[in-house]
């Protein structure tokens, strides 16, 4: 016997994602160069210094 509650929840979840998806390769910023070790080190330092996500985003 099929569990109708589970299948309807899955269906509702799948329908809610239809409008939330970003089309492939759209909405991404253009990069002039690849991310290098210095960029990664700077991000790691910011992650360790900032206390909140908002503070981290402002520091970028």
PDB file of N, CA and C in Angstrom:
ATOM      1  N   UNK A   1       0.838  -1.184   0.000  1.00  0.00           N
ATOM      2  CA  UNK A   1       0.000   0.000   0.000  1.00  0.00           C
ATOM      3  C   UNK A   1       0.884   1.249   0.000  1.00  0.00           C
ATOM      4  N   UNK A   2       0.573   2.188  -0.828  1.00  0.00           N
ATOM      5  CA  UNK A   2       1.355   3.419  -0.966  1.00  0.00           C
ATOM      6  C   UNK A   2       1.012   4.400   0.152  1.00  0.00           C
ATOM      7  N   UNK A   3       2.016   5.037   0.693  1.00  0.00           N
ATOM      8  CA  UNK A   3       1.812   6.062   1.710  1.00  0.00           C
ATOM      9  C   UNK A   3       1.536   7.384   0.993  1.00  0.00           C
ATOM     10  N   UNK A   4       0.289   7.769   0.914  1.00  0.00           N
ATOM     11  CA  UNK A   4      -0.106   8.944   0.135  1.00  0.00           C
ATOM     12  C   UNK A   4       0.407  10.253   0.723  1.00  0.00           C
ATOM     13  N   UNK A   5       0.557  10.331   2.053  1.00  0.00           N
ATOM     14  CA  UNK A   5       1.071  11.553   2.665  1.00  0.00           C
ATOM     15  C   UNK A   5       2.505  11.828   2.213  1.00  0.00           C
ATOM     16  N   UNK A   6       3.317  10.792   2.176  1.00  0.00           N
ATOM     17  CA  UNK A   6       4.702  10.953   1.764  1.00  0.00           C
ATOM     18  C   UNK A   6       4.796  11.372   0.305  1.00  0.00           C
ATOM     19  N   UNK A   7       4.055  10.722  -0.572  1.00  0.00           N
ATOM     20  CA  UNK A   7       4.137  11.050  -1.988  1.00  0.00           C
ATOM     21  C   UNK A   7       3.588  12.457  -2.260  1.00  0.00           C
ATOM     22  N   UNK A   8       2.546  12.877  -1.544  1.00  0.00           N
ATOM     23  CA  UNK A   8       2.019  14.217  -1.767  1.00  0.00           C
ATOM     24  C   UNK A   8       2.991  15.267  -1.248  1.00  0.00           C
ATOM     25  N   UNK A   9       3.690  14.976  -0.141  1.00  0.00           N
ATOM     26  CA  UNK A   9       4.687  15.915   0.368  1.00  0.00           C
ATOM     27  C   UNK A   9       5.833  16.065  -0.617  1.00  0.00           C
ATOM     28  N   UNK A  10       6.269  14.959  -1.186  1.00  0.00           N
ATOM     29  CA  UNK A  10       7.344  15.004  -2.183  1.00  0.00           C
ATOM     30  C   UNK A  10       6.903  15.821  -3.392  1.00  0.00           C
ATOM     31  N   UNK A  11       5.673  15.627  -3.823  1.00  0.00           N
ATOM     32  CA  UNK A  11       5.147  16.339  -4.978  1.00  0.00           C
ATOM     33  C   UNK A  11       5.073  17.840  -4.695  1.00  0.00           C
ATOM     34  N   UNK A  12       4.591  18.213  -3.492  1.00  0.00           N
ATOM     35  CA  UNK A  12       4.508  19.623  -3.123  1.00  0.00           C
ATOM     36  C   UNK A  12       5.893  20.252  -3.066  1.00  0.00           C
ATOM     37  N   UNK A  13       6.857  19.519  -2.507  1.00  0.00           N
ATOM     38  CA  UNK A  13       8.222  20.020  -2.417  1.00  0.00           C
ATOM     39  C   UNK A  13       8.805  20.230  -3.819  1.00  0.00           C
ATOM     40  N   UNK A  14       8.606  19.273  -4.701  1.00  0.00           N
ATOM     41  CA  UNK A  14       9.122  19.383  -6.063  1.00  0.00           C
ATOM     42  C   UNK A  14       8.489  20.563  -6.790  1.00  0.00           C
ATOM     43  N   UNK A  15       7.195  20.796  -6.588  1.00  0.00           N
ATOM     44  CA  UNK A  15       6.523  21.921  -7.232  1.00  0.00           C
ATOM     45  C   UNK A  15       7.005  23.252  -6.670  1.00  0.00           C
ATOM     46  N   UNK A  16       7.366  23.296  -5.380  1.00  0.00           N
ATOM     47  CA  UNK A  16       7.851  24.543  -4.792  1.00  0.00           C
ATOM     48  C   UNK A  16       9.233  24.900  -5.312  1.00  0.00           C
ATOM     49  N   UNK A  17      10.010  23.910  -5.747  1.00  0.00           N
ATOM     50  CA  UNK A  17      11.357  24.168  -6.255  1.00  0.00           C
ATOM     51  C   UNK A  17      11.376  24.637  -7.702  1.00  0.00           C
ATOM     52  N   UNK A  18      10.309  24.441  -8.429  1.00  0.00           N
ATOM     53  CA  UNK A  18      10.299  24.764  -9.854  1.00  0.00           C
ATOM     54  C   UNK A  18      10.629  26.231 -10.100  1.00  0.00           C
ATOM     55  N   UNK A  19      10.049  27.152  -9.370  1.00  0.00           N
ATOM     56  CA  UNK A  19      10.322  28.571  -9.573  1.00  0.00           C
ATOM     57  C   UNK A  19      11.566  29.059  -8.878  1.00  0.00           C
ATOM     58  N   UNK A  20      12.132  28.261  -7.958  1.00  0.00           N
ATOM     59  CA  UNK A  20      13.272  28.693  -7.159  1.00  0.00           C
ATOM     60  C   UNK A  20      14.607  28.373  -7.812  1.00  0.00           C
ATOM     61  N   UNK A  21      14.611  27.629  -8.849  1.00  0.00           N
ATOM     62  CA  UNK A  21      15.877  27.222  -9.476  1.00  0.00           C
ATOM     63  C   UNK A  21      16.460  28.349 -10.319  1.00  0.00           C
ATOM     64  N   UNK A  22      17.785  28.455 -10.274  1.00  0.00           N
ATOM     65  CA  UNK A  22      18.504  29.414 -11.112  1.00  0.00           C
ATOM     66  C   UNK A  22      18.901  28.676 -12.384  1.00  0.00           C
ATOM     67  N   UNK A  23      18.599  29.238 -13.545  1.00  0.00           N
ATOM     68  CA  UNK A  23      18.991  28.576 -14.790  1.00  0.00           C
ATOM     69  C   UNK A  23      20.512  28.378 -14.852  1.00  0.00           C
ATOM     70  N   UNK A  24      20.934  27.342 -15.503  1.00  0.00           N
ATOM     71  CA  UNK A  24      22.347  26.980 -15.585  1.00  0.00           C
ATOM     72  C   UNK A  24      23.183  28.123 -16.134  1.00  0.00           C
ATOM     73  N   UNK A  25      24.236  28.480 -15.410  1.00  0.00           N
ATOM     74  CA  UNK A  25      25.207  29.522 -15.762  1.00  0.00           C
ATOM     75  C   UNK A  25      24.604  30.920 -15.884  1.00  0.00           C
ATOM     76  N   UNK A  26      23.485  31.175 -15.244  1.00  0.00           N
ATOM     77  CA  UNK A  26      22.917  32.516 -15.230  1.00  0.00           C
ATOM     78  C   UNK A  26      22.888  33.010 -13.799  1.00  0.00           C
ATOM     79  N   UNK A  27      23.114  34.281 -13.618  1.00  0.00           N
ATOM     80  CA  UNK A  27      23.092  34.853 -12.295  1.00  0.00           C
ATOM     81  C   UNK A  27      24.421  34.770 -11.577  1.00  0.00           C
ATOM     82  N   UNK A  28      25.405  34.161 -12.178  1.00  0.00           N
ATOM     83  CA  UNK A  28      26.729  34.095 -11.580  1.00  0.00           C
ATOM     84  C   UNK A  28      27.547  35.302 -12.031  1.00  0.00           C
ATOM     85  N   UNK A  29      28.375  35.845 -11.140  1.00  0.00           N
ATOM     86  CA  UNK A  29      29.209  36.971 -11.554  1.00  0.00           C
ATOM     87  C   UNK A  29      30.314  36.504 -12.498  1.00  0.00           C
ATOM     88  N   UNK A  30      30.679  37.356 -13.426  1.00  0.00           N
ATOM     89  CA  UNK A  30      31.769  37.055 -14.341  1.00  0.00           C
ATOM     90  C   UNK A  30      33.084  37.202 -13.581  1.00  0.00           C
ATOM     91  N   UNK A  31      33.985  36.275 -13.784  1.00  0.00           N
ATOM     92  CA  UNK A  31      35.297  36.333 -13.134  1.00  0.00           C
ATOM     93  C   UNK A  31      36.349  36.682 -14.163  1.00  0.00           C
ATOM     94  N   UNK A  32      37.245  37.578 -13.780  1.00  0.00           N
ATOM     95  CA  UNK A  32      38.357  37.938 -14.651  1.00  0.00           C
ATOM     96  C   UNK A  32      39.478  36.912 -14.571  1.00  0.00           C
ATOM     97  N   UNK A  33      39.564  36.283 -13.406  1.00  0.00           N
ATOM     98  CA  UNK A  33      40.612  35.290 -13.195  1.00  0.00           C
ATOM     99  C   UNK A  33      40.098  34.241 -12.214  1.00  0.00           C
ATOM    100  N   UNK A  34      40.744  33.074 -12.166  1.00  0.00           N
ATOM    101  CA  UNK A  34      40.311  32.051 -11.224  1.00  0.00           C
ATOM    102  C   UNK A  34      40.647  32.445  -9.781  1.00  0.00           C
ATOM    103  N   UNK A  35      39.976  31.815  -8.836  1.00  0.00           N
ATOM    104  CA  UNK A  35      40.249  32.057  -7.427  1.00  0.00           C
ATOM    105  C   UNK A  35      41.602  31.422  -7.096  1.00  0.00           C
ATOM    106  N   UNK A  36      42.497  32.223  -6.499  1.00  0.00           N
ATOM    107  CA  UNK A  36      43.817  31.696  -6.171  1.00  0.00           C
ATOM    108  C   UNK A  36      43.968  31.508  -4.662  1.00  0.00           C
ATOM    109  N   UNK A  37      45.148  31.095  -4.242  1.00  0.00           N
ATOM    110  CA  UNK A  37      45.387  30.797  -2.826  1.00  0.00           C
ATOM    111  C   UNK A  37      45.254  32.032  -1.943  1.00  0.00           C
ATOM    112  N   UNK A  38      45.659  33.192  -2.457  1.00  0.00           N
ATOM    113  CA  UNK A  38      45.531  34.423  -1.672  1.00  0.00           C
ATOM    114  C   UNK A  38      44.073  34.744  -1.378  1.00  0.00           C
ATOM    115  N   UNK A  39      43.215  34.571  -2.377  1.00  0.00           N
ATOM    116  CA  UNK A  39      41.782  34.804  -2.180  1.00  0.00           C
ATOM    117  C   UNK A  39      41.220  33.849  -1.122  1.00  0.00           C
ATOM    118  N   UNK A  40      41.608  32.592  -1.206  1.00  0.00           N
ATOM    119  CA  UNK A  40      41.131  31.600  -0.241  1.00  0.00           C
ATOM    120  C   UNK A  40      41.626  31.916   1.166  1.00  0.00           C
ATOM    121  N   UNK A  41      42.872  32.342   1.279  1.00  0.00           N
ATOM    122  CA  UNK A  41      43.418  32.694   2.583  1.00  0.00           C
ATOM    123  C   UNK A  41      42.691  33.901   3.170  1.00  0.00           C
ATOM    124  N   UNK A  42      42.401  34.905   2.338  1.00  0.00           N
ATOM    125  CA  UNK A  42      41.663  36.080   2.802  1.00  0.00           C
ATOM    126  C   UNK A  42      40.258  35.709   3.276  1.00  0.00           C
ATOM    127  N   UNK A  43      39.589  34.818   2.558  1.00  0.00           N
ATOM    128  CA  UNK A  43      38.264  34.368   2.973  1.00  0.00           C
ATOM    129  C   UNK A  43      38.321  33.593   4.283  1.00  0.00           C
ATOM    130  N   UNK A  44      39.340  32.765   4.437  1.00  0.00           N
ATOM    131  CA  UNK A  44      39.481  32.003   5.670  1.00  0.00           C
ATOM    132  C   UNK A  44      39.723  32.925   6.862  1.00  0.00           C
ATOM    133  N   UNK A  45      40.537  33.958   6.675  1.00  0.00           N
ATOM    134  CA  UNK A  45      40.782  34.923   7.746  1.00  0.00           C
ATOM    135  C   UNK A  45      39.489  35.639   8.115  1.00  0.00           C
ATOM    136  N   UNK A  46      38.727  36.071   7.097  1.00  0.00           N
ATOM    137  CA  UNK A  46      37.451  36.744   7.367  1.00  0.00           C
ATOM    138  C   UNK A  46      36.477  35.836   8.117  1.00  0.00           C
ATOM    139  N   UNK A  47      36.444  34.570   7.739  1.00  0.00           N
ATOM    140  CA  UNK A  47      35.545  33.629   8.412  1.00  0.00           C
ATOM    141  C   UNK A  47      35.901  33.473   9.885  1.00  0.00           C
ATOM    142  N   UNK A  48      37.179  33.544  10.202  1.00  0.00           N
ATOM    143  CA  UNK A  48      37.612  33.395  11.588  1.00  0.00           C
ATOM    144  C   UNK A  48      37.458  34.678  12.394  1.00  0.00           C
ATOM    145  N   UNK A  49      37.455  35.828  11.732  1.00  0.00           N
ATOM    146  CA  UNK A  49      37.353  37.110  12.427  1.00  0.00           C
ATOM    147  C   UNK A  49      35.899  37.518  12.655  1.00  0.00           C
ATOM    148  N   UNK A  50      35.059  37.353  11.653  1.00  0.00           N
ATOM    149  CA  UNK A  50      33.676  37.839  11.706  1.00  0.00           C
ATOM    150  C   UNK A  50      32.828  36.970  12.632  1.00  0.00           C
ATOM    151  N   UNK A  51      31.967  37.641  13.390  1.00  0.00           N
ATOM    152  CA  UNK A  51      31.114  36.936  14.354  1.00  0.00           C
ATOM    153  C   UNK A  51      29.768  36.542  13.770  1.00  0.00           C
ATOM    154  N   UNK A  52      29.302  37.276  12.741  1.00  0.00           N
ATOM    155  CA  UNK A  52      28.011  36.976  12.132  1.00  0.00           C
ATOM    156  C   UNK A  52      28.154  36.910  10.621  1.00  0.00           C
ATOM    157  N   UNK A  53      27.162  36.329   9.993  1.00  0.00           N
ATOM    158  CA  UNK A  53      27.151  36.240   8.525  1.00  0.00           C
ATOM    159  C   UNK A  53      27.030  37.640   7.922  1.00  0.00           C
ATOM    160  N   UNK A  54      26.203  38.480   8.516  1.00  0.00           N
ATOM    161  CA  UNK A  54      26.046  39.845   7.994  1.00  0.00           C
ATOM    162  C   UNK A  54      27.369  40.611   8.053  1.00  0.00           C
ATOM    163  N   UNK A  55      28.106  40.454   9.140  1.00  0.00           N
ATOM    164  CA  UNK A  55      29.399  41.116   9.274  1.00  0.00           C
ATOM    165  C   UNK A  55      30.370  40.597   8.214  1.00  0.00           C
ATOM    166  N   UNK A  56      30.321  39.288   7.950  1.00  0.00           N
ATOM    167  CA  UNK A  56      31.175  38.681   6.916  1.00  0.00           C
ATOM    168  C   UNK A  56      30.843  39.239   5.540  1.00  0.00           C
ATOM    169  N   UNK A  57      29.554  39.339   5.217  1.00  0.00           N
ATOM    170  CA  UNK A  57      29.145  39.842   3.907  1.00  0.00           C
ATOM    171  C   UNK A  57      29.506  41.307   3.720  1.00  0.00           C
ATOM    172  N   UNK A  58      29.435  42.090   4.791  1.00  0.00           N
ATOM    173  CA  UNK A  58      29.830  43.503   4.694  1.00  0.00           C
ATOM    174  C   UNK A  58      31.325  43.639   4.481  1.00  0.00           C
ATOM    175  N   UNK A  59      32.110  42.722   5.039  1.00  0.00           N
ATOM    176  CA  UNK A  59      33.570  42.779   4.911  1.00  0.00           C
ATOM    177  C   UNK A  59      34.036  42.409   3.516  1.00  0.00           C
ATOM    178  N   UNK A  60      33.229  41.705   2.771  1.00  0.00           N
ATOM    179  CA  UNK A  60      33.619  41.331   1.412  1.00  0.00           C
ATOM    180  C   UNK A  60      33.583  42.543   0.554  1.00  0.00           C
TER     181      UNK A  60
END
